[in-house]
Amino acid sequence: MMYVWQGPWHCIQTVISISSGGPVRGPLMPGWAMDATPASNRGSERTRDMVQRWRRTVLARSTWIHLAARAIHRRWHPMSFNPIQAWLDMKAQMPELAIEGIGIKYVYPVFLALIILEYINAKHLFDLKESWSGFVIGIGATIIRVITNVFEITLYMFLFTWAEPFREQYLGYSTLGFAWYIWILCAIADDHNFYWHHRLAHNVRVLWAAHLPHHSGKMYNLTISIRNGWFITLVKPIYWLWMPLVGFEPIMIATCLIVNAFYQFTLHSQLVPSYGWLENIFNSSHVHVVHHSCNTEYLDRNHGGIFTFWDRLYNTWQKPIKGIVPKFGISHDPGTNNPITHNIFEFQEIWRDVKQAPGLKNKLMYIFGPPGWRHDGTGKTSQQLQEELRASGQFGKPTVVESEPTAVRA
């Protein structure tokens, strides 16, 4: 049965029908359950069945659409909305991702073993108090990620399904499918999304406040890979919303996100050697150490996840400079290893600056402007610092090795 778009009012009626416990009427479910892609492009029979089963449950009870409809009707049913039970139902309806099972059984144990091995072989790269703080930050980020991941993937599925009739009408296909070259294209698109997510997290102050815990450690070792801010995951999905709209399968998007995260774990160690000429394509710890360095020459550089060519394309590439000793950390350090402080103190600073700033424009700049910007000119952004260093002729000049890592990031 072909999908027939009957306008937004039909969708509203359908949502209301679902929220009230009624059946889904009209052509919505047959259209969303169909598989218009040839079997050769859909992968295994098991994968196709899983995708179809997931599509059929997108508008079932306890999906986020149902939650939205129930929220609208709460004045009529104020006590019938249970977000915890709804989340559990949504989680139960999601298909299993093979990559998650592989991660739990094999990848995560290997990562833990590598952290222990790195500590045994390079204790001087660790500060135990900072590392334990990083573990707590990582646990908090993981808990938040587990909670939000259900809503994120369900949102991808909704957008994928909602845009399906438009793709069929204007692009001539319902899905890009699971062919091997689509997987490669999805991985490249995923890393391009990550590049801009990561770059803006360094150039927009409120996003920097959320990303800051990943950079606030003064040591550089594998524990940094799990030291992710608690709030950055709330905005990260925005950069991926276009992918389900154009036809990338949500299962594929989620898998590429996880693979990208796995790859980036290996970037946070000073013991991994350079990849040589491969670094023209692939990111490495040798390249990523530049990103985590707070030397003026290195500020806000090398934002790519898996690939380095995004930085070359968008003029944010910086190769390691011989003689420049990497320094890690941030300026205006909170002076504590308290995980909560590291996640909220920059937001507190933003709030303080907003309250004191004259005029709406300055207030907005303290929120959405680059870190280091000050309305009275007393602060400098990373770009301004680099321009001054170039003008002085000191850009790239060798530095003196210091006994302790310092933090100079503006």
GROMACS .gro file of C-alpha atoms in nm:
model
  410
    1MET     CA    1   0.000   0.000   0.000
    2MET     CA    2   0.140   0.340  -0.096
    3TYR     CA    3   0.165   0.621   0.154
    4VAL     CA    4  -0.084   0.902   0.105
    5TRP     CA    5  -0.016   1.227   0.286
    6GLN     CA    6  -0.343   1.368   0.419
    7GLY     CA    7  -0.215   1.685   0.578
    8PRO     CA    8  -0.121   1.793   0.930
    9TRP     CA    9  -0.474   1.771   1.072
   10HIS     CA   10  -0.485   1.399   0.996
   11CYS     CA   11  -0.157   1.359   1.188
   12ILE     CA   12  -0.298   1.552   1.485
   13GLN     CA   13  -0.608   1.332   1.485
   14THR     CA   14  -0.388   1.025   1.473
   15VAL     CA   15  -0.176   1.142   1.767
   16ILE     CA   16  -0.487   1.222   1.971
   17SER     CA   17  -0.628   0.880   1.886
   18ILE     CA   18  -0.309   0.716   2.009
   19SER     CA   19  -0.288   0.927   2.323
   20SER     CA   20  -0.642   0.831   2.416
   21GLY     CA   21  -0.576   0.463   2.362
   22GLY     CA   22  -0.753   0.433   2.029
   23PRO     CA   23  -0.624   0.257   1.719
   24VAL     CA   24  -0.421   0.426   1.449
   25ARG     CA   25  -0.655   0.502   1.162
   26GLY     CA   26  -0.586   0.590   0.802
   27PRO     CA   27  -0.287   0.511   0.582
   28LEU     CA   28  -0.019   0.619   0.830
   29MET     CA   29   0.088   0.281   0.962
   30PRO     CA   30   0.084   0.092   0.631
   31GLY     CA   31   0.290   0.367   0.473
   32TRP     CA   32   0.541   0.375   0.757
   33ALA     CA   33   0.569   0.000   0.777
   34MET     CA   34   0.642  -0.056   0.410
   35ASP     CA   35   0.987  -0.140   0.281
   36ALA     CA   36   1.040   0.024  -0.057
   37THR     CA   37   1.410  -0.051  -0.085
   38PRO     CA   38   1.539  -0.358  -0.275
   39ALA     CA   39   1.660  -0.640  -0.055
   40SER     CA   40   2.013  -0.604  -0.187
   41ASN     CA   41   2.036  -0.264  -0.023
   42ARG     CA   42   1.866  -0.353   0.301
   43GLY     CA   43   2.116  -0.589   0.458
   44SER     CA   44   2.009  -0.909   0.623
   45GLU     CA   45   1.650  -1.027   0.659
   46ARG     CA   46   1.686  -0.990   1.034
   47THR     CA   47   1.789  -0.626   0.999
   48ARG     CA   48   1.498  -0.550   0.766
   49ASP     CA   49   1.252  -0.712   1.004
   50MET     CA   50   1.395  -0.513   1.293
   51VAL     CA   51   1.367  -0.185   1.104
   52GLN     CA   52   1.007  -0.258   1.003
   53ARG     CA   53   0.916  -0.359   1.357
   54TRP     CA   54   1.070  -0.038   1.489
   55ARG     CA   55   0.882   0.172   1.236
   56ARG     CA   56   0.555   0.012   1.338
   57THR     CA   57   0.616   0.113   1.698
   58VAL     CA   58   0.716   0.472   1.631
   59LEU     CA   59   0.363   0.594   1.689
   60ALA     CA   60   0.275   0.324   1.940
   61ARG     CA   61   0.193   0.406   2.299
   62SER     CA   62   0.481   0.538   2.509
   63THR     CA   63   0.675   0.691   2.221
   64TRP     CA   64   0.771   1.055   2.260
   65ILE     CA   65   0.483   1.157   2.031
   66HIS     CA   66   0.246   0.989   2.273
   67LEU     CA   67   0.418   1.172   2.558
   68ALA     CA   68   0.375   1.505   2.381
   69ALA     CA   69   0.008   1.436   2.316
   70ARG     CA   70  -0.046   1.335   2.677
   71ALA     CA   71   0.131   1.651   2.792
   72ILE     CA   72  -0.112   1.859   2.586
   73HIS     CA   73  -0.404   1.677   2.747
   74ARG     CA   74  -0.272   1.688   3.103
   75ARG     CA   75  -0.536   1.934   3.219
   76TRP     CA   76  -0.792   1.663   3.142
   77HIS     CA   77  -0.575   1.377   3.270
   78PRO     CA   78  -0.339   1.541   3.523
   79MET     CA   79  -0.234   1.222   3.704
   80SER     CA   80  -0.210   0.978   3.414
   81PHE     CA   81   0.136   1.082   3.289
   82ASN     CA   82   0.425   0.875   3.428
   83PRO     CA   83   0.753   0.984   3.262
   84ILE     CA   84   0.961   0.708   3.422
   85GLN     CA   85   0.729   0.433   3.304
   86ALA     CA   86   0.701   0.600   2.965
   87TRP     CA   87   1.082   0.606   2.935
   88LEU     CA   88   1.102   0.238   3.028
   89ASP     CA   89   0.839   0.155   2.766
   90MET     CA   90   1.026   0.357   2.503
   91LYS     CA   91   1.349   0.178   2.592
   92ALA     CA   92   1.179  -0.160   2.564
   93GLN     CA   93   1.045  -0.077   2.217
   94MET     CA   94   1.384   0.026   2.077
   95PRO     CA   95   1.572  -0.232   1.870
   96GLU     CA   96   1.897  -0.375   1.997
   97LEU     CA   97   2.209  -0.220   1.849
   98ALA     CA   98   2.471  -0.485   1.778
   99ILE     CA   99   2.748  -0.234   1.841
  100GLU     CA  100   2.623  -0.180   2.198
  101GLY     CA  101   2.652  -0.551   2.273
  102ILE     CA  102   3.002  -0.559   2.128
  103GLY     CA  103   3.094  -0.258   2.339
  104ILE     CA  104   2.970  -0.409   2.666
  105LYS     CA  105   3.128  -0.751   2.606
  106TYR     CA  106   3.458  -0.654   2.448
  107VAL     CA  107   3.532  -0.285   2.389
  108TYR     CA  108   3.469  -0.141   2.736
  109PRO     CA  109   3.672  -0.411   2.916
  110VAL     CA  110   3.957  -0.348   2.672
  111PHE     CA  111   3.934   0.027   2.737
  112LEU     CA  112   3.950  -0.030   3.113
  113ALA     CA  113   4.249  -0.260   3.070
  114LEU     CA  114   4.425   0.002   2.857
  115ILE     CA  115   4.370   0.271   3.122
  116ILE     CA  116   4.520   0.042   3.388
  117LEU     CA  117   4.809  -0.051   3.159
  118GLU     CA  118   4.879   0.315   3.081
  119TYR     CA  119   4.882   0.397   3.452
  120ILE     CA  120   5.123   0.111   3.527
  121ASN     CA  121   5.362   0.220   3.253
  122ALA     CA  122   5.331   0.599   3.289
  123LYS     CA  123   5.232   0.698   3.641
  124HIS     CA  124   5.381   1.043   3.584
  125LEU     CA  125   5.096   1.114   3.339
  126PHE     CA  126   4.835   1.066   3.611
  127ASP     CA  127   4.709   1.264   3.907
  128LEU     CA  128   4.498   1.015   4.103
  129LYS     CA  129   4.268   1.278   4.254
  130GLU     CA  130   4.206   1.428   3.912
  131SER     CA  131   4.160   1.083   3.757
  132TRP     CA  132   3.902   0.981   4.018
  133SER     CA  133   3.723   1.311   3.959
  134GLY     CA  134   3.730   1.232   3.587
  135PHE     CA  135   3.577   0.890   3.651
  136VAL     CA  136   3.292   1.048   3.849
  137ILE     CA  137   3.238   1.305   3.574
  138GLY     CA  138   3.235   1.020   3.322
  139ILE     CA  139   2.984   0.817   3.523
  140GLY     CA  140   2.753   1.118   3.547
  141ALA     CA  141   2.784   1.182   3.173
  142THR     CA  142   2.710   0.816   3.100
  143ILE     CA  143   2.396   0.816   3.314
  144ILE     CA  144   2.267   1.129   3.142
  145ARG     CA  145   2.357   0.983   2.804
  146VAL     CA  146   2.167   0.661   2.874
  147ILE     CA  147   1.859   0.861   2.969
  148THR     CA  148   1.868   1.103   2.676
  149ASN     CA  149   1.977   0.843   2.420
  150VAL     CA  150   1.628   0.691   2.418
  151PHE     CA  151   1.468   1.024   2.331
  152GLU     CA  152   1.741   1.106   2.080
  153ILE     CA  153   1.705   0.787   1.877
  154THR     CA  154   1.326   0.801   1.897
  155LEU     CA  155   1.344   1.157   1.763
  156TYR     CA  156   1.563   1.038   1.475
  157MET     CA  157   1.310   0.766   1.402
  158PHE     CA  158   1.022   1.011   1.406
  159LEU     CA  159   1.199   1.253   1.170
  160PHE     CA  160   1.297   0.966   0.942
  161THR     CA  161   0.938   0.846   0.922
  162TRP     CA  162   0.781   1.191   0.903
  163ALA     CA  163   1.000   1.288   0.605
  164GLU     CA  164   0.953   0.959   0.421
  165PRO     CA  165   0.663   1.075   0.199
  166PHE     CA  166   0.856   1.388   0.103
  167ARG     CA  167   1.161   1.183   0.009
  168GLU     CA  168   0.943   0.953  -0.202
  169GLN     CA  169   0.775   1.245  -0.375
  170TYR     CA  170   1.071   1.477  -0.433
  171LEU     CA  171   1.379   1.251  -0.418
  172GLY     CA  172   1.238   0.926  -0.548
  173TYR     CA  173   1.336   0.703  -0.256
  174SER     CA  174   1.208   0.623   0.092
  175THR     CA  175   1.538   0.532   0.256
  176LEU     CA  176   1.906   0.529   0.170
  177GLY     CA  177   1.918   0.172   0.294
  178PHE     CA  178   2.208  -0.028   0.436
  179ALA     CA  179   2.441  -0.075   0.139
  180TRP     CA  180   2.813  -0.073   0.225
  181TYR     CA  181   2.874   0.260   0.053
  182ILE     CA  182   2.587   0.415   0.250
  183TRP     CA  183   2.762   0.305   0.569
  184ILE     CA  184   3.078   0.484   0.454
  185LEU     CA  185   2.879   0.794   0.358
  186CYS     CA  186   2.703   0.789   0.696
  187ALA     CA  187   3.035   0.762   0.883
  188ILE     CA  188   3.174   1.061   0.692
  189ALA     CA  189   2.856   1.265   0.750
  190ASP     CA  190   2.861   1.169   1.118
  191ASP     CA  191   3.216   1.294   1.161
  192HIS     CA  192   3.132   1.615   0.976
  193ASN     CA  193   2.850   1.669   1.225
  194PHE     CA  194   3.091   1.601   1.509
  195TYR     CA  195   3.340   1.853   1.372
  196TRP     CA  196   3.086   2.138   1.383
  197HIS     CA  197   2.942   2.025   1.714
  198HIS     CA  198   3.294   2.022   1.857
  199ARG     CA  199   3.405   2.348   1.696
  200LEU     CA  200   3.102   2.542   1.817
  201ALA     CA  201   3.151   2.392   2.164
  202HIS     CA  202   3.481   2.583   2.168
  203ASN     CA  203   3.357   2.905   2.008
  204VAL     CA  204   3.020   2.964   2.178
  205ARG     CA  205   3.062   3.035   2.547
  206VAL     CA  206   2.749   2.861   2.675
  207LEU     CA  207   2.846   2.551   2.477
  208TRP     CA  208   3.202   2.581   2.602
  209ALA     CA  209   3.065   2.580   2.957
  210ALA     CA  210   2.905   2.243   2.883
  211HIS     CA  211   3.215   2.103   2.708
  212LEU     CA  212   3.468   2.249   2.952
  213PRO     CA  213   3.495   1.945   3.188
  214HIS     CA  214   3.654   1.750   2.903
  215HIS     CA  215   3.938   2.006   2.894
  216SER     CA  216   3.968   2.103   3.260
  217GLY     CA  217   4.200   1.815   3.347
  218LYS     CA  218   4.563   1.923   3.381
  219MET     CA  219   4.695   1.579   3.287
  220TYR     CA  220   4.652   1.409   2.951
  221ASN     CA  221   4.581   1.037   2.962
  222LEU     CA  222   4.311   0.788   2.867
  223THR     CA  223   4.084   0.891   3.155
  224ILE     CA  224   4.025   1.219   2.969
  225SER     CA  225   3.834   1.022   2.704
  226ILE     CA  226   3.552   0.951   2.950
  227ARG     CA  227   3.566   1.293   3.117
  228ASN     CA  228   3.271   1.443   2.929
  229GLY     CA  229   3.049   1.728   3.042
  230TRP     CA  230   2.710   1.640   3.183
  231PHE     CA  231   2.514   1.893   2.977
  232ILE     CA  232   2.676   1.881   2.634
  233THR     CA  233   2.471   1.575   2.540
  234LEU     CA  234   2.154   1.785   2.563
  235VAL     CA  235   2.250   1.991   2.257
  236LYS     CA  236   2.465   1.745   2.063
  237PRO     CA  237   2.174   1.575   1.875
  238ILE     CA  238   2.085   1.903   1.703
  239TYR     CA  239   2.372   1.859   1.458
  240TRP     CA  240   2.249   1.515   1.351
  241LEU     CA  241   1.881   1.597   1.287
  242TRP     CA  242   1.927   1.644   0.912
  243MET     CA  243   2.048   1.286   0.862
  244PRO     CA  244   1.719   1.100   0.924
  245LEU     CA  245   1.538   1.365   0.721
  246VAL     CA  246   1.740   1.284   0.407
  247GLY     CA  247   1.698   0.909   0.459
  248PHE     CA  248   1.981   0.774   0.673
  249GLU     CA  249   1.840   0.492   0.884
  250PRO     CA  250   1.834   0.581   1.257
  251ILE     CA  251   1.997   0.248   1.343
  252MET     CA  252   2.286   0.338   1.113
  253ILE     CA  253   2.317   0.688   1.263
  254ALA     CA  254   2.326   0.551   1.617
  255THR     CA  255   2.586   0.291   1.520
  256CYS     CA  256   2.814   0.549   1.358
  257LEU     CA  257   2.787   0.772   1.665
  258ILE     CA  258   2.902   0.485   1.887
  259VAL     CA  259   3.186   0.384   1.653
  260ASN     CA  260   3.305   0.747   1.645
  261ALA     CA  261   3.309   0.754   2.026
  262PHE     CA  262   3.503   0.426   2.037
  263TYR     CA  263   3.763   0.564   1.796
  264GLN     CA  264   3.809   0.883   1.995
  265PHE     CA  265   3.900   0.688   2.309
  266THR     CA  266   4.235   0.606   2.147
  267LEU     CA  267   4.311   0.975   2.089
  268HIS     CA  268   4.364   1.059   2.456
  269SER     CA  269   4.705   0.912   2.531
  270GLN     CA  270   5.057   1.045   2.507
  271LEU     CA  271   5.195   0.694   2.461
  272VAL     CA  272   5.043   0.636   2.117
  273PRO     CA  273   5.294   0.718   1.841
  274SER     CA  274   5.225   0.928   1.534
  275TYR     CA  275   5.048   0.761   1.241
  276GLY     CA  276   5.279   0.935   0.996
  277TRP     CA  277   5.127   1.017   0.657
  278LEU     CA  278   4.796   0.860   0.763
  279GLU     CA  279   4.738   1.168   0.977
  280ASN     CA  280   4.656   1.350   0.655
  281ILE     CA  281   4.330   1.153   0.672
  282PHE     CA  282   4.284   1.005   1.019
  283ASN     CA  283   4.296   1.167   1.360
  284SER     CA  284   4.551   1.038   1.609
  285SER     CA  285   4.663   1.102   1.964
  286HIS     CA  286   4.968   1.281   1.820
  287VAL     CA  287   4.730   1.525   1.646
  288HIS     CA  288   4.465   1.541   1.918
  289VAL     CA  289   4.715   1.640   2.186
  290VAL     CA  290   4.729   1.973   2.002
  291HIS     CA  291   4.356   2.016   2.054
  292HIS     CA  292   4.388   1.958   2.428
  293SER     CA  293   4.690   2.186   2.467
  294CYS     CA  294   4.631   2.534   2.600
  295ASN     CA  295   4.938   2.685   2.437
  296THR     CA  296   4.828   2.994   2.247
  297GLU     CA  297   4.937   2.842   1.916
  298TYR     CA  298   4.715   2.540   1.976
  299LEU     CA  299   4.395   2.701   2.107
  300ASP     CA  300   4.074   2.588   1.934
  301ARG     CA  301   4.245   2.371   1.671
  302ASN     CA  302   4.197   2.017   1.538
  303HIS     CA  303   3.827   1.960   1.610
  304GLY     CA  304   3.778   1.649   1.395
  305GLY     CA  305   3.677   1.317   1.548
  306ILE     CA  306   3.791   1.041   1.312
  307PHE     CA  307   3.913   1.248   1.018
  308THR     CA  308   4.156   1.540   1.002
  309PHE     CA  309   4.057   1.676   0.662
  310TRP     CA  310   3.767   1.876   0.810
  311ASP     CA  311   4.016   2.095   0.994
  312ARG     CA  312   4.217   2.146   0.677
  313LEU     CA  313   3.900   2.227   0.485
  314TYR     CA  314   3.769   2.477   0.742
  315ASN     CA  315   4.106   2.630   0.835
  316THR     CA  316   4.131   2.500   1.193
  317TRP     CA  317   4.422   2.261   1.134
  318GLN     CA  318   4.740   2.290   1.335
  319LYS     CA  319   5.012   2.026   1.321
  320PRO     CA  320   5.230   1.975   1.629
  321ILE     CA  321   5.508   2.235   1.636
  322LYS     CA  322   5.856   2.110   1.716
  323GLY     CA  323   5.979   2.269   2.037
  324ILE     CA  324   5.635   2.369   2.165
  325VAL     CA  325   5.581   2.177   2.489
  326PRO     CA  326   5.208   2.099   2.527
  327LYS     CA  327   5.043   2.246   2.836
  328PHE     CA  328   4.706   2.115   2.948
  329GLY     CA  329   4.418   2.267   3.140
  330ILE     CA  330   4.214   2.587   3.126
  331SER     CA  331   4.251   2.939   3.255
  332HIS     CA  332   4.032   3.048   3.541
  333ASP     CA  333   4.056   2.698   3.683
  334PRO     CA  334   3.801   2.628   3.960
  335GLY     CA  335   4.084   2.515   4.189
  336THR     CA  336   3.913   2.194   4.293
  337ASN     CA  337   3.857   1.841   4.168
  338ASN     CA  338   3.490   1.850   4.265
  339PRO     CA  339   3.303   1.700   3.964
  340ILE     CA  340   2.994   1.912   4.023
  341THR     CA  341   3.198   2.232   4.029
  342HIS     CA  342   3.368   2.147   3.700
  343ASN     CA  343   3.028   2.103   3.536
  344ILE     CA  344   2.859   2.418   3.662
  345PHE     CA  345   3.117   2.684   3.748
  346GLU     CA  346   3.143   2.833   3.397
  347PHE     CA  347   2.763   2.859   3.381
  348GLN     CA  348   2.783   3.050   3.709
  349GLU     CA  349   3.044   3.281   3.558
  350ILE     CA  350   2.823   3.341   3.256
  351TRP     CA  351   2.532   3.430   3.482
  352ARG     CA  352   2.751   3.672   3.679
  353ASP     CA  353   2.873   3.841   3.360
  354VAL     CA  354   2.521   3.865   3.216
  355LYS     CA  355   2.391   4.034   3.530
  356GLN     CA  356   2.671   4.292   3.524
  357ALA     CA  357   2.679   4.355   3.148
  358PRO     CA  358   2.525   4.679   3.017
  359GLY     CA  359   2.268   4.640   2.741
  360LEU     CA  360   2.103   4.341   2.580
  361LYS     CA  361   2.369   4.298   2.311
  362ASN     CA  362   2.648   4.261   2.565
  363LYS     CA  363   2.441   4.021   2.773
  364LEU     CA  364   2.382   3.800   2.469
  365MET     CA  365   2.751   3.814   2.376
  366TYR     CA  366   2.844   3.679   2.718
  367ILE     CA  367   2.618   3.382   2.645
  368PHE     CA  368   2.670   3.320   2.274
  369GLY     CA  369   2.996   3.501   2.204
  370PRO     CA  370   3.340   3.336   2.207
  371PRO     CA  371   3.508   3.250   2.538
  372GLY     CA  372   3.741   3.527   2.652
  373TRP     CA  373   3.530   3.809   2.506
  374ARG     CA  374   3.468   4.105   2.738
  375HIS     CA  375   3.251   4.405   2.663
  376ASP     CA  376   3.515   4.641   2.807
  377GLY     CA  377   3.801   4.490   2.605
  378THR     CA  378   3.984   4.347   2.907
  379GLY     CA  379   3.957   3.991   2.778
  380LYS     CA  380   4.084   3.829   2.462
  381THR     CA  381   3.953   3.542   2.253
  382SER     CA  382   4.178   3.263   2.130
  383GLN     CA  383   4.183   3.419   1.784
  384GLN     CA  384   4.293   3.756   1.923
  385LEU     CA  385   4.566   3.591   2.131
  386GLN     CA  386   4.698   3.408   1.826
  387GLU     CA  387   4.694   3.724   1.614
  388GLU     CA  388   4.893   3.908   1.881
  389LEU     CA  389   5.146   3.624   1.899
  390ARG     CA  390   5.191   3.627   1.522
  391ALA     CA  391   5.232   4.004   1.521
  392SER     CA  392   5.506   3.976   1.784
  393GLY     CA  393   5.692   3.717   1.578
  394GLN     CA  394   5.680   3.464   1.863
  395PHE     CA  395   5.423   3.226   1.711
  396GLY     CA  396   5.572   2.876   1.703
  397LYS     CA  397   5.888   2.968   1.892
  398PRO     CA  398   6.015   2.690   2.124
  399THR     CA  399   5.903   2.707   2.485
  400VAL     CA  400   6.089   2.620   2.803
  401VAL     CA  401   5.990   2.288   2.962
  402GLU     CA  402   5.804   2.352   3.285
  403SER     CA  403   5.803   2.124   3.587
  404GLU     CA  404   5.426   2.134   3.619
  405PRO     CA  405   5.153   2.167   3.355
  406THR     CA  406   5.003   2.516   3.349
  407ALA     CA  407   4.672   2.651   3.231
  408VAL     CA  408   4.666   2.957   3.010
  409ARG     CA  409   4.351   2.913   2.807
  410ALA     CA  410   4.150   3.232   2.770
   0.00000   0.00000   0.00000
